[in-house]
Short mmCIF file of C-alpha atoms and ligand atoms in Angstrom, two decimals:
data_model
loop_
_atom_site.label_atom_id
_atom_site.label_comp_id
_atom_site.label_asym_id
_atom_site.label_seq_id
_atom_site.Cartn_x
_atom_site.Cartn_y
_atom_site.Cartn_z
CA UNK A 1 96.81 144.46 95.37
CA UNK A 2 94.13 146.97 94.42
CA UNK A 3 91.75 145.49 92.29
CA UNK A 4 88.47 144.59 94.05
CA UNK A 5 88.80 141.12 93.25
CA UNK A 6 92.41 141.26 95.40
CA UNK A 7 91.09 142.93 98.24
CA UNK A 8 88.85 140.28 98.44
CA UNK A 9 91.41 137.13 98.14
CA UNK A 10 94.07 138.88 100.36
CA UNK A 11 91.33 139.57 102.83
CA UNK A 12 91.84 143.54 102.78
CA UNK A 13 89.31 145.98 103.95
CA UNK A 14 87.45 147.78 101.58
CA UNK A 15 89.21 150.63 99.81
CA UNK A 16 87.94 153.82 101.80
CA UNK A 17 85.61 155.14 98.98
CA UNK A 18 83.73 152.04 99.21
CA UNK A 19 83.08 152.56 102.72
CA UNK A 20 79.40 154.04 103.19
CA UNK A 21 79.31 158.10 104.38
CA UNK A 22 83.58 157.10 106.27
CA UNK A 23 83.76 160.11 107.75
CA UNK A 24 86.33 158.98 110.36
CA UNK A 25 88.10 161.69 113.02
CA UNK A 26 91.17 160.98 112.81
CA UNK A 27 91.08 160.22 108.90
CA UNK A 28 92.50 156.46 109.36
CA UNK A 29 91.93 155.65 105.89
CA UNK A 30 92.64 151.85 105.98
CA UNK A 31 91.02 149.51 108.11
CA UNK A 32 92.13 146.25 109.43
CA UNK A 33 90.27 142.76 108.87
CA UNK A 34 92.13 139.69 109.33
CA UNK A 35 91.83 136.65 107.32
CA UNK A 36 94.98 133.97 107.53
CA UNK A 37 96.93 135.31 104.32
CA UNK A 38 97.46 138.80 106.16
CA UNK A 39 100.22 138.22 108.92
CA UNK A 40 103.66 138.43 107.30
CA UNK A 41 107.55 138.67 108.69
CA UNK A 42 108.33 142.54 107.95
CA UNK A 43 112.05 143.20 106.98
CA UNK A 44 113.05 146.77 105.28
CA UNK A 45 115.93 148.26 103.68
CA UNK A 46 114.92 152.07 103.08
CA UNK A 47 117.57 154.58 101.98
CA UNK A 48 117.12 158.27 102.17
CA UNK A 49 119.20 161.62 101.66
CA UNK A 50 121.81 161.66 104.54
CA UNK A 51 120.00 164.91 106.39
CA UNK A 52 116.91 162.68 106.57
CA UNK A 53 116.11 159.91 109.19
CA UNK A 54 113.97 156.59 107.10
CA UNK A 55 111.17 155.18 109.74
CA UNK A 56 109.72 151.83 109.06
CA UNK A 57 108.05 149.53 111.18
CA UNK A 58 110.31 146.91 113.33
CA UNK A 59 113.70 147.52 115.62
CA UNK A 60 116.69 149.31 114.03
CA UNK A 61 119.05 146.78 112.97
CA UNK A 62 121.42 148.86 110.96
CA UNK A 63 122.47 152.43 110.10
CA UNK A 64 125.13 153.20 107.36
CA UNK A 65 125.46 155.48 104.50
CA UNK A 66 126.81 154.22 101.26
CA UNK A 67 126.89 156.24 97.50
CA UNK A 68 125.22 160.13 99.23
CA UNK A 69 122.51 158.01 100.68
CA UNK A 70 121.51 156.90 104.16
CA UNK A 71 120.42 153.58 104.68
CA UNK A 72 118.60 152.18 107.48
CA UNK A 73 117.52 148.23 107.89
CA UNK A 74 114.68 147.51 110.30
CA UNK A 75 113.38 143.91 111.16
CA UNK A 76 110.28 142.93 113.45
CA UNK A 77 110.85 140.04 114.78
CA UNK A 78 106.97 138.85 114.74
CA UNK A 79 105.06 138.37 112.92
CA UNK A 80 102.72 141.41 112.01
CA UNK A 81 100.03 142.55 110.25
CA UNK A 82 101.19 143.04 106.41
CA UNK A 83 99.87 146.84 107.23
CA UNK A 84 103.47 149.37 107.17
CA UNK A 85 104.13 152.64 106.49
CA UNK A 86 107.66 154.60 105.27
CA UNK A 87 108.20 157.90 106.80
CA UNK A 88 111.02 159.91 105.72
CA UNK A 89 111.97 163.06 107.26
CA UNK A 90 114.41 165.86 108.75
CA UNK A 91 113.93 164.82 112.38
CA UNK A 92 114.94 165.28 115.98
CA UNK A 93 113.99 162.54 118.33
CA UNK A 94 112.42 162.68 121.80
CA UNK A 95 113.74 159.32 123.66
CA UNK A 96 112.39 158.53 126.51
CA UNK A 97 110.59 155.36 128.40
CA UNK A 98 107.67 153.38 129.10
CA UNK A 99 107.25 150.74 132.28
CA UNK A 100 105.91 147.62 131.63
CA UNK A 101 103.65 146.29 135.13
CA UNK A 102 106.41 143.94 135.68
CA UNK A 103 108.76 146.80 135.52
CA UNK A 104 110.81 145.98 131.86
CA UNK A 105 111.16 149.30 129.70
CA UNK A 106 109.52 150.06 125.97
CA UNK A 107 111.84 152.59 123.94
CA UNK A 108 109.61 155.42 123.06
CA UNK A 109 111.11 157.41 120.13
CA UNK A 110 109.11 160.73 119.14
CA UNK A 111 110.54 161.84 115.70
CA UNK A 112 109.12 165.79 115.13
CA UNK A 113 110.14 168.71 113.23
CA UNK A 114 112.82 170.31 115.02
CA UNK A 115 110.86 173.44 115.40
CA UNK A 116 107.54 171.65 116.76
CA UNK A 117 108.64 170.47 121.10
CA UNK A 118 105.52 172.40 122.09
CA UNK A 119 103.49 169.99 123.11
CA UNK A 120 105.71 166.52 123.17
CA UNK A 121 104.97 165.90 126.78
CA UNK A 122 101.50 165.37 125.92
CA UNK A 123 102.42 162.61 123.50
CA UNK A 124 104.70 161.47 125.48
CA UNK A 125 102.69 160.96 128.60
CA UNK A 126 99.86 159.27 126.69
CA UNK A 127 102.42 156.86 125.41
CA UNK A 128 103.81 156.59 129.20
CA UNK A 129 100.14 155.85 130.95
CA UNK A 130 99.03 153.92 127.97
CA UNK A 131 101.79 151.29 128.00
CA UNK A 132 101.30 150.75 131.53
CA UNK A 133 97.98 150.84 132.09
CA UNK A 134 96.28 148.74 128.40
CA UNK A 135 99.39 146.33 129.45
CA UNK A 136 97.80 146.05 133.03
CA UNK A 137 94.56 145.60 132.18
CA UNK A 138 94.43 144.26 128.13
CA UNK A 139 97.57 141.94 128.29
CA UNK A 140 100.82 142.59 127.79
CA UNK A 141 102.26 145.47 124.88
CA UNK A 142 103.27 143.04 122.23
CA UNK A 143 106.44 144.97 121.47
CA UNK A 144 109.90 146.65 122.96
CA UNK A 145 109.39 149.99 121.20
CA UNK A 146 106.60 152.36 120.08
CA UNK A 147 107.34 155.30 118.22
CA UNK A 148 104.98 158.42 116.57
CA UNK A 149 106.45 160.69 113.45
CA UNK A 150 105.31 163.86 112.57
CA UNK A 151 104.43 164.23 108.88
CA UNK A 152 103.57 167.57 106.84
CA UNK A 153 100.00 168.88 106.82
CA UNK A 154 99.18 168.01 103.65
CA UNK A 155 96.76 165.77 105.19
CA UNK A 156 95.49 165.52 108.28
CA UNK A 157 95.19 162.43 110.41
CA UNK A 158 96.77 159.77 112.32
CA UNK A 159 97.22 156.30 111.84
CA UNK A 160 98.25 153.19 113.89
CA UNK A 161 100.96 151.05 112.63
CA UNK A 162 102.52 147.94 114.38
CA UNK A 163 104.62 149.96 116.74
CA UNK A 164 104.85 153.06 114.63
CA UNK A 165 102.14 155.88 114.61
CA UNK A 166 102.69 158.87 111.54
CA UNK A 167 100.61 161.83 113.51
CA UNK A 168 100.17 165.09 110.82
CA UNK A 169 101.87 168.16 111.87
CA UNK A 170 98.14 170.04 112.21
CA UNK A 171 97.16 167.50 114.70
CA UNK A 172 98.28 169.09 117.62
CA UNK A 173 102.18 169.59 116.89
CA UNK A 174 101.75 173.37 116.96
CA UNK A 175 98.26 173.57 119.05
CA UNK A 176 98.32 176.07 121.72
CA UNK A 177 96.70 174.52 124.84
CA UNK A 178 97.41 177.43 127.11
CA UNK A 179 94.15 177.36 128.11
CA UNK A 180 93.49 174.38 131.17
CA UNK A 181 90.30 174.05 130.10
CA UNK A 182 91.04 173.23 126.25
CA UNK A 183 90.65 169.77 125.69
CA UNK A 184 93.73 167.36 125.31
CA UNK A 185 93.43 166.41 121.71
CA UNK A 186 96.91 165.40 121.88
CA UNK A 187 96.73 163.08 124.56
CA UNK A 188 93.49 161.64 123.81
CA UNK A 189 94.30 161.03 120.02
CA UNK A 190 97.70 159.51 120.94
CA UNK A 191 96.08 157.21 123.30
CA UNK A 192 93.41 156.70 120.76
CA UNK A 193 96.02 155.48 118.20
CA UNK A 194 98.03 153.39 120.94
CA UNK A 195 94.96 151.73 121.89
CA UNK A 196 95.05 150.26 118.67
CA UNK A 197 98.26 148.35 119.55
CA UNK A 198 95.84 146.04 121.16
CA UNK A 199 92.48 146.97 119.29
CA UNK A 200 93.50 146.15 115.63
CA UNK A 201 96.76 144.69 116.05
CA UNK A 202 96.59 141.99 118.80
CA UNK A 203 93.12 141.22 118.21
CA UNK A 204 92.42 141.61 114.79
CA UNK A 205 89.01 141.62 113.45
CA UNK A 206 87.16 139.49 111.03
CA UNK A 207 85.62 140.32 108.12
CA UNK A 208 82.01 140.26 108.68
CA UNK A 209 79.71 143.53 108.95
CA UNK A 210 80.02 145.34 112.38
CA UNK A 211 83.81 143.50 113.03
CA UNK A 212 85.24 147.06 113.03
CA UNK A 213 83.97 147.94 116.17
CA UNK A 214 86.46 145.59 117.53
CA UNK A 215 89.36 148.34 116.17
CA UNK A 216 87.52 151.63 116.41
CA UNK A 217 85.49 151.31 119.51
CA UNK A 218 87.41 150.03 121.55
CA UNK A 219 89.92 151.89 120.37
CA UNK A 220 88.06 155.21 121.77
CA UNK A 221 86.39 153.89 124.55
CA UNK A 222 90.22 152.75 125.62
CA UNK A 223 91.18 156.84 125.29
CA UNK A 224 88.11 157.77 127.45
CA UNK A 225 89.00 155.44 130.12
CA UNK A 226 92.71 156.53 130.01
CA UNK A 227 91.55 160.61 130.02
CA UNK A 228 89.05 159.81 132.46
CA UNK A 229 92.31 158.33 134.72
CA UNK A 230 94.22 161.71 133.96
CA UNK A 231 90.94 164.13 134.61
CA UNK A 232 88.59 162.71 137.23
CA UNK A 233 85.47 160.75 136.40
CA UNK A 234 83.61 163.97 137.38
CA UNK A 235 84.99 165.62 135.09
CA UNK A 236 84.10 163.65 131.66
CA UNK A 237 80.90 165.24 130.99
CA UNK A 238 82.97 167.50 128.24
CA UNK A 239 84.04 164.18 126.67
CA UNK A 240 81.10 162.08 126.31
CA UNK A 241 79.07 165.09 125.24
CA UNK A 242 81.36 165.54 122.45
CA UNK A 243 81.09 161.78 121.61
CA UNK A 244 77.36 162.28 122.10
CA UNK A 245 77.03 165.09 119.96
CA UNK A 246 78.93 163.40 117.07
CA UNK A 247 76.62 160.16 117.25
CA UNK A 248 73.28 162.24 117.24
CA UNK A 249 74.56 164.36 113.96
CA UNK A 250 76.17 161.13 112.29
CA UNK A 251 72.24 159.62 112.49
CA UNK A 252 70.85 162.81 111.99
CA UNK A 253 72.73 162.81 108.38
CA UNK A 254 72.23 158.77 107.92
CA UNK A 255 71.14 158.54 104.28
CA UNK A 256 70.05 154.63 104.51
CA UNK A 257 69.46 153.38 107.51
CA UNK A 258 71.20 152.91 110.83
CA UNK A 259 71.95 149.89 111.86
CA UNK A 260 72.21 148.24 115.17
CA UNK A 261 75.69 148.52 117.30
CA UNK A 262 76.09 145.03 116.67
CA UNK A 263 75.63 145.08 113.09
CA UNK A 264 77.50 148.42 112.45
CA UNK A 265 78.95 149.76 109.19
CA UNK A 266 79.13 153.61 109.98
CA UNK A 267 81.79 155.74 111.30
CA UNK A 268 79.73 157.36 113.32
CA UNK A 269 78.62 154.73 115.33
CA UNK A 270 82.01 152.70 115.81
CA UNK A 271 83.41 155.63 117.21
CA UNK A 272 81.00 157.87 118.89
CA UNK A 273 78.30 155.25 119.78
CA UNK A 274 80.67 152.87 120.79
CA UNK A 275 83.15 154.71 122.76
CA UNK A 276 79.72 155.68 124.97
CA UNK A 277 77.72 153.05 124.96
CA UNK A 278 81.21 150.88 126.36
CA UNK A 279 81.77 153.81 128.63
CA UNK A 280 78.46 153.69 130.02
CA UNK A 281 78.83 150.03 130.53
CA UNK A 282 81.35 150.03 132.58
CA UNK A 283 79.93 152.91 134.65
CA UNK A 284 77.11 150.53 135.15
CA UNK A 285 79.14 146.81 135.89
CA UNK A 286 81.87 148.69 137.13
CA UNK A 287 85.37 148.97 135.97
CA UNK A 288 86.84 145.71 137.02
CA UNK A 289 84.14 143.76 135.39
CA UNK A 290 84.52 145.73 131.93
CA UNK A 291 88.23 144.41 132.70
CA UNK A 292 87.88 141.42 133.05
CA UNK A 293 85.72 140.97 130.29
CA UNK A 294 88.05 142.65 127.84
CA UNK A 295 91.12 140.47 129.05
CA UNK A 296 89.59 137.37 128.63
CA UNK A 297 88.57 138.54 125.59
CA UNK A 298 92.18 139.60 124.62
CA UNK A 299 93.23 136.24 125.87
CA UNK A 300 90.86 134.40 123.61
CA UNK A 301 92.12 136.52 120.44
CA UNK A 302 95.24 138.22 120.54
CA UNK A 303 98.23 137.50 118.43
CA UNK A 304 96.40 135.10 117.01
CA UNK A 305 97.78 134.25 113.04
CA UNK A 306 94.88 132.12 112.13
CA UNK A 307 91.06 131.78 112.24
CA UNK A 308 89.01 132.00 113.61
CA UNK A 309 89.14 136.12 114.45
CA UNK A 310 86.67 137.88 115.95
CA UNK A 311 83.32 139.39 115.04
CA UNK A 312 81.09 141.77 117.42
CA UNK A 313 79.29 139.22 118.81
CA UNK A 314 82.28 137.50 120.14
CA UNK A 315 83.08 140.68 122.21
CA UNK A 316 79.57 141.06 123.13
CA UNK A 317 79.33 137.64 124.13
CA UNK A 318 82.65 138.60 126.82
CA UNK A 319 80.51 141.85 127.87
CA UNK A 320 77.76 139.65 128.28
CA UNK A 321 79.44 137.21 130.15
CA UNK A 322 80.35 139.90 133.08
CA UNK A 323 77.23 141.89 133.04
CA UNK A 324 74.54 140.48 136.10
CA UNK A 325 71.23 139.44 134.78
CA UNK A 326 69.60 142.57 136.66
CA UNK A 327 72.01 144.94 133.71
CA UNK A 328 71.40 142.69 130.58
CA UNK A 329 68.56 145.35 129.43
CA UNK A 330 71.65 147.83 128.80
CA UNK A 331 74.00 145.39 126.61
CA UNK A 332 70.35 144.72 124.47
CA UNK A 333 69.45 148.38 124.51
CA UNK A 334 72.95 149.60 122.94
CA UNK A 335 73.89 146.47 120.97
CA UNK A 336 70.77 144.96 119.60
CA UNK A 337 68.66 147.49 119.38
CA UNK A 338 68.40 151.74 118.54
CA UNK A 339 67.76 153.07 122.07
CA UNK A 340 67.40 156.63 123.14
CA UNK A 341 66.37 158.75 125.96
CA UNK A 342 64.23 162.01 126.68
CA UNK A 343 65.50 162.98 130.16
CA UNK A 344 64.97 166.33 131.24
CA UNK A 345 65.11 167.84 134.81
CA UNK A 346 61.97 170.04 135.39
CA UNK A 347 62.32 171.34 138.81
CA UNK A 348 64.75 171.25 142.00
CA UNK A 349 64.27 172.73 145.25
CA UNK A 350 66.33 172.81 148.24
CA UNK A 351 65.69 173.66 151.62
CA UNK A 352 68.16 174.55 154.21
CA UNK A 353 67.79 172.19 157.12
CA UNK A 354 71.00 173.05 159.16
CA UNK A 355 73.94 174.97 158.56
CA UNK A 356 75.33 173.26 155.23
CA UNK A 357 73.19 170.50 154.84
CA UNK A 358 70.07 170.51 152.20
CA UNK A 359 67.18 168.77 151.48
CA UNK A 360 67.02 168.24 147.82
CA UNK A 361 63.31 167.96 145.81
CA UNK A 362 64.16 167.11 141.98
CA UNK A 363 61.50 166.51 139.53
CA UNK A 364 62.17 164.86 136.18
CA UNK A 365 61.21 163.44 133.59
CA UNK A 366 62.21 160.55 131.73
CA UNK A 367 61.46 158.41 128.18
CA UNK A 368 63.26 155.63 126.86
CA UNK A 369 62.67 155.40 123.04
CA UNK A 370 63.22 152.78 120.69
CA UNK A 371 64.03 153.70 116.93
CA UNK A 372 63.91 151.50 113.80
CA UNK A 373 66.47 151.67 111.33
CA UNK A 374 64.71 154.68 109.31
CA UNK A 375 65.03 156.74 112.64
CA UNK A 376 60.88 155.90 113.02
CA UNK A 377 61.03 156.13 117.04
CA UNK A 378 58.46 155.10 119.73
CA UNK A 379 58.33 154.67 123.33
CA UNK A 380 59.74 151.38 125.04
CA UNK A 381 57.59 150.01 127.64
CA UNK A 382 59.09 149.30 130.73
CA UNK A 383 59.50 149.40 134.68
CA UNK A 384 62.37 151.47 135.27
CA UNK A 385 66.48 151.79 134.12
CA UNK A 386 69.13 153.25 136.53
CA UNK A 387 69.80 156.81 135.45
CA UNK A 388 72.65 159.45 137.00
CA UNK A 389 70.71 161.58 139.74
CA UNK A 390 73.26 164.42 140.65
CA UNK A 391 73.66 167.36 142.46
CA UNK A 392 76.38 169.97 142.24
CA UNK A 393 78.16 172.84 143.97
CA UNK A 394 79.62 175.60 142.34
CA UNK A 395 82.65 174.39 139.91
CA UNK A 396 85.80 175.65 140.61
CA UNK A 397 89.57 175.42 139.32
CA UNK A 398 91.89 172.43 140.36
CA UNK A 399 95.68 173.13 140.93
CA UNK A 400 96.38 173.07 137.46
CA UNK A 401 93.91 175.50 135.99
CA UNK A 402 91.32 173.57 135.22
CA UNK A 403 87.57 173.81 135.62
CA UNK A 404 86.66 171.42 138.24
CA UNK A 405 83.29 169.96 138.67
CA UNK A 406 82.35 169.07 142.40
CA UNK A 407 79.27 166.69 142.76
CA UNK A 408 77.58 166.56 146.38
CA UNK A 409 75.61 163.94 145.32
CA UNK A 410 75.65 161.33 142.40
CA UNK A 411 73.74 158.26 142.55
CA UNK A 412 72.07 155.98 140.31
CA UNK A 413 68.78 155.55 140.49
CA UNK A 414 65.80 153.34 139.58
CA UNK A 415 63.73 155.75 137.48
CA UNK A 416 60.55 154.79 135.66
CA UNK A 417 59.19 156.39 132.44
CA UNK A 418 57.30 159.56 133.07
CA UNK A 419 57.96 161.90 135.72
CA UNK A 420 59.57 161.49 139.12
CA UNK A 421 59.99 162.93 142.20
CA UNK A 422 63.39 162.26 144.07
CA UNK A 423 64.13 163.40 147.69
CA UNK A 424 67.28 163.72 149.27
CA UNK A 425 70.27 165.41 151.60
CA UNK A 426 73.39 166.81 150.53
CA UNK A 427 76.12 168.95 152.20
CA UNK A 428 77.34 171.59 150.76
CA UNK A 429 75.72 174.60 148.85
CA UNK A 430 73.63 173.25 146.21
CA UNK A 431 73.99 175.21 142.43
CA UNK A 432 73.13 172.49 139.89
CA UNK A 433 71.23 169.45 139.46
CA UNK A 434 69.60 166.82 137.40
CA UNK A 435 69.42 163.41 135.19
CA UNK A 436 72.47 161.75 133.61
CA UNK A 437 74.22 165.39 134.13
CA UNK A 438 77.52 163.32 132.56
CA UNK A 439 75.64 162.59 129.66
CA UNK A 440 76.54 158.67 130.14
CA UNK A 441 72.94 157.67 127.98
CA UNK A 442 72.44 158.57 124.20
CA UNK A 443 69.95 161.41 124.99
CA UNK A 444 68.24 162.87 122.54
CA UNK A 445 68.18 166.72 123.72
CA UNK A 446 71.02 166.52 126.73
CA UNK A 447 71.47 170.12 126.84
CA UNK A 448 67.84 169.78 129.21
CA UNK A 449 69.06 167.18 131.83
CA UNK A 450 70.79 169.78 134.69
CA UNK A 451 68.96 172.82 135.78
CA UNK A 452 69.80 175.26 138.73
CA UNK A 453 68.75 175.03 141.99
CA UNK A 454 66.45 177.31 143.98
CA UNK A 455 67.18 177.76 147.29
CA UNK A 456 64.64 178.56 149.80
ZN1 ZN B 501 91.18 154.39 115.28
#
């Protein structure tokens, strides 16, 4: 089933080398579109040398070696995606468990290289909070097992399977994260690819332009949310700046034109721009709304085996069914239109008023921008958007290590184009301050937005 003219009956995506300027983090090479050929019952015989373990999709029915060869059967018993992989290797396994919210167990199997237990708490414990958590929130994990297996570095990326997730050994089987402060690949990519249990395999997407999005950014945003659990909202600057950062150098290299969020058919956007723009959503309807909306949406969708299947605008429609009238200009700016920011802090003061407590005088400046699809940009007219203000102490290290940021003060605020002057009072020692210091907004220079503080 290779042929163009078979990709197009059966419904598959579009081989990767069709796929304009794919460049895709973690190298997941085949996307998933649904049409109603696609879901299948999966049943596997696979035989291997007897020092060698044979992973397939589905629950272990059957172990037995016959003739020098080791045999195992698997059988899933629903119906999945016809989307498998084989995985064949000298393995020890990592068993352990996941809790379900009403308190029933997943198997979680971690087959790895012998050598390679450095960091299998890290998978492990994405697996752990992801199961519970995306099952709290997302609906219920569709399955009684989810397993990862490490494969050589030949090539380099991971890729979600119905309950089975082949993660190459230069991933982050032999990373060194003795460092606090180095970010959590591991546990970010794992929850990344579990996401996907939901994002891609319960819901599947259609097969219209910008249905991806479904999969991919949801898939990431899910990861931020879940690293944003394990590190402190305060502390996710590093993340989104790195998302940020990816999404202004994808655009920065578009060679035809960027599309719209809604209409997307770049990498760059259904990860990067996505993962933000539904991270910055939520920030703004707050968490139980994004929830909610994503639930019903998951009700509406998953596990279904025939059409329809979704497209974006059936998940924006869910966003926009949550978001209050008094928000909508956000959901328009990131979905239906290019929208970025200048924001820039130009000057803070603070004055001691007692012992510990500050008046605060910030000064910034701020430009919403609209682009067309050839990057051609000009200034949006409008009253005002709610923007970050914050205002920092010095950072220190939590009881693990780790850099810790510690706001005093972070508030949205009304702020109109131009510049503005804010006044306020904090306690504490005042070191840092500014506009959207998380990065939360696609900002075209962010490194200007927090500035230090004179005291006086
Ligand atoms: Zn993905």
């Amino acid at each position: 089933m290779n042929s163009d003219e078979d990709r197009k009956k059966y419904g598959l995506p579009p081989k990767p080398e069709d796929l304009p300027e794919h460049r895709d983090p973690y190298g997941e090479r085949t996307l998933l579109f649904a049409d109603d050929a696609d879901f299948i019952q999966f049943e596997t015989v696979v035989s291997t040398i007897p020092s060698q373990i044979a992973v397939a999709p589905g629950y272990l029915e059957r172990e037995w070696e016959d003739n020098g060869r080791r045999y195992f059967h698997y059988i899933q018993d629903t119906p999945i995606q016809a989307f498998f992989t084989f995985v064949s290797a000298e393995f020890d396994v990592l068993r352990d468990e996941a809790v379900m919210p009403d308190g029933s167990k997943v198997n979680l199997e971690i087959f790895h290289d012998p050598k390679h237990k450095y960091n299998l708490d890290r998978f492990l414990s994405a697996y752990q909070d992801g199961i519970t958590y995306f099952s709290k929130t997302y609906g219920d994990f569709q399955f009684r097992q989810m397993r990862l297996m490490e494969f050589p570095r030949y090539s380099t990326f991971a890729q979600s399977f119905p309950n089975t997730v082949p993660f190459a050994e230069s991933f982050g089987w032999v990373a060194d994260f003795k460092d606090p402060d180095d970010f959590d690949y591991v546990y970010y990519v794992t929850a990344h690819e579990l996401a996907h249990q939901w994002w891609g395999h319960q819901i599947t997407p259609n097969y219209t332009r910008g249905s991806n999005l479904i999969s991919e950014s949801l898939a990431e945003y899910s990861a931020l949310i879940l690293t944003k659990r394990r590190y402190g909202k305060d502390n996710m600057k590093r993340f989104l700046k790195e998302e940020l950062d990816n999404y202004l150098s994808g655009r920065s290299n578009e060679g035809k034109k960027e599309n719209t969020f809604i209409n997307t058919n770049r990498a760059y956007q259904w990860y990067y721009k996505g993962s933000l723009i539904l991270y910055g959503l939520q920030d703004l309807i707050g968490q139980d709304a994004m929830d909610s909306a994503l639930y019903a949406f998951n009700q509406e969708f998953g596990l279904k085996e025939t059409p329809p299947f979704p497209g974006s605008y059936d998940l924006y429609r869910h966003l926009d069914a949550v978001t209050p009238d008094s928000l909508k200009y956000y959901l328009d700016d990131t979905w239906n239109k290019i929208t970025l920011y200048d924001n820039k802090a130009e000057e803070v003061q603070a004055k001691r008023i007692t012992e510990g407590e500050y008046e605060i005088t910030l000064k910034v400046k701020s430009q919403k921008l609209y682009s067309d699809e050839t990057g051609r940009e000009e200034n949006a007219q409008y009253e005002s958007d709610y923007i970050d203000i914050g205002v920092f102490a010095a950072e220190d290290k939590d009881e693990n290590g780790r850099t810790r940021v510690n706001p005093l003060y972070i508030q949205k605020h009304k702020i109109r184009p131009g510049e503005s002057t804010i006044t306020f009072k904090v306690k504490g020692e005042p070191v840092k301050a500014g506009i959207d210091p998380y990065n939360k907004l696609i900002d075209r220079l962010p490194d200007d937005n927090s500035i230090a503080v004179e005291i006086n």
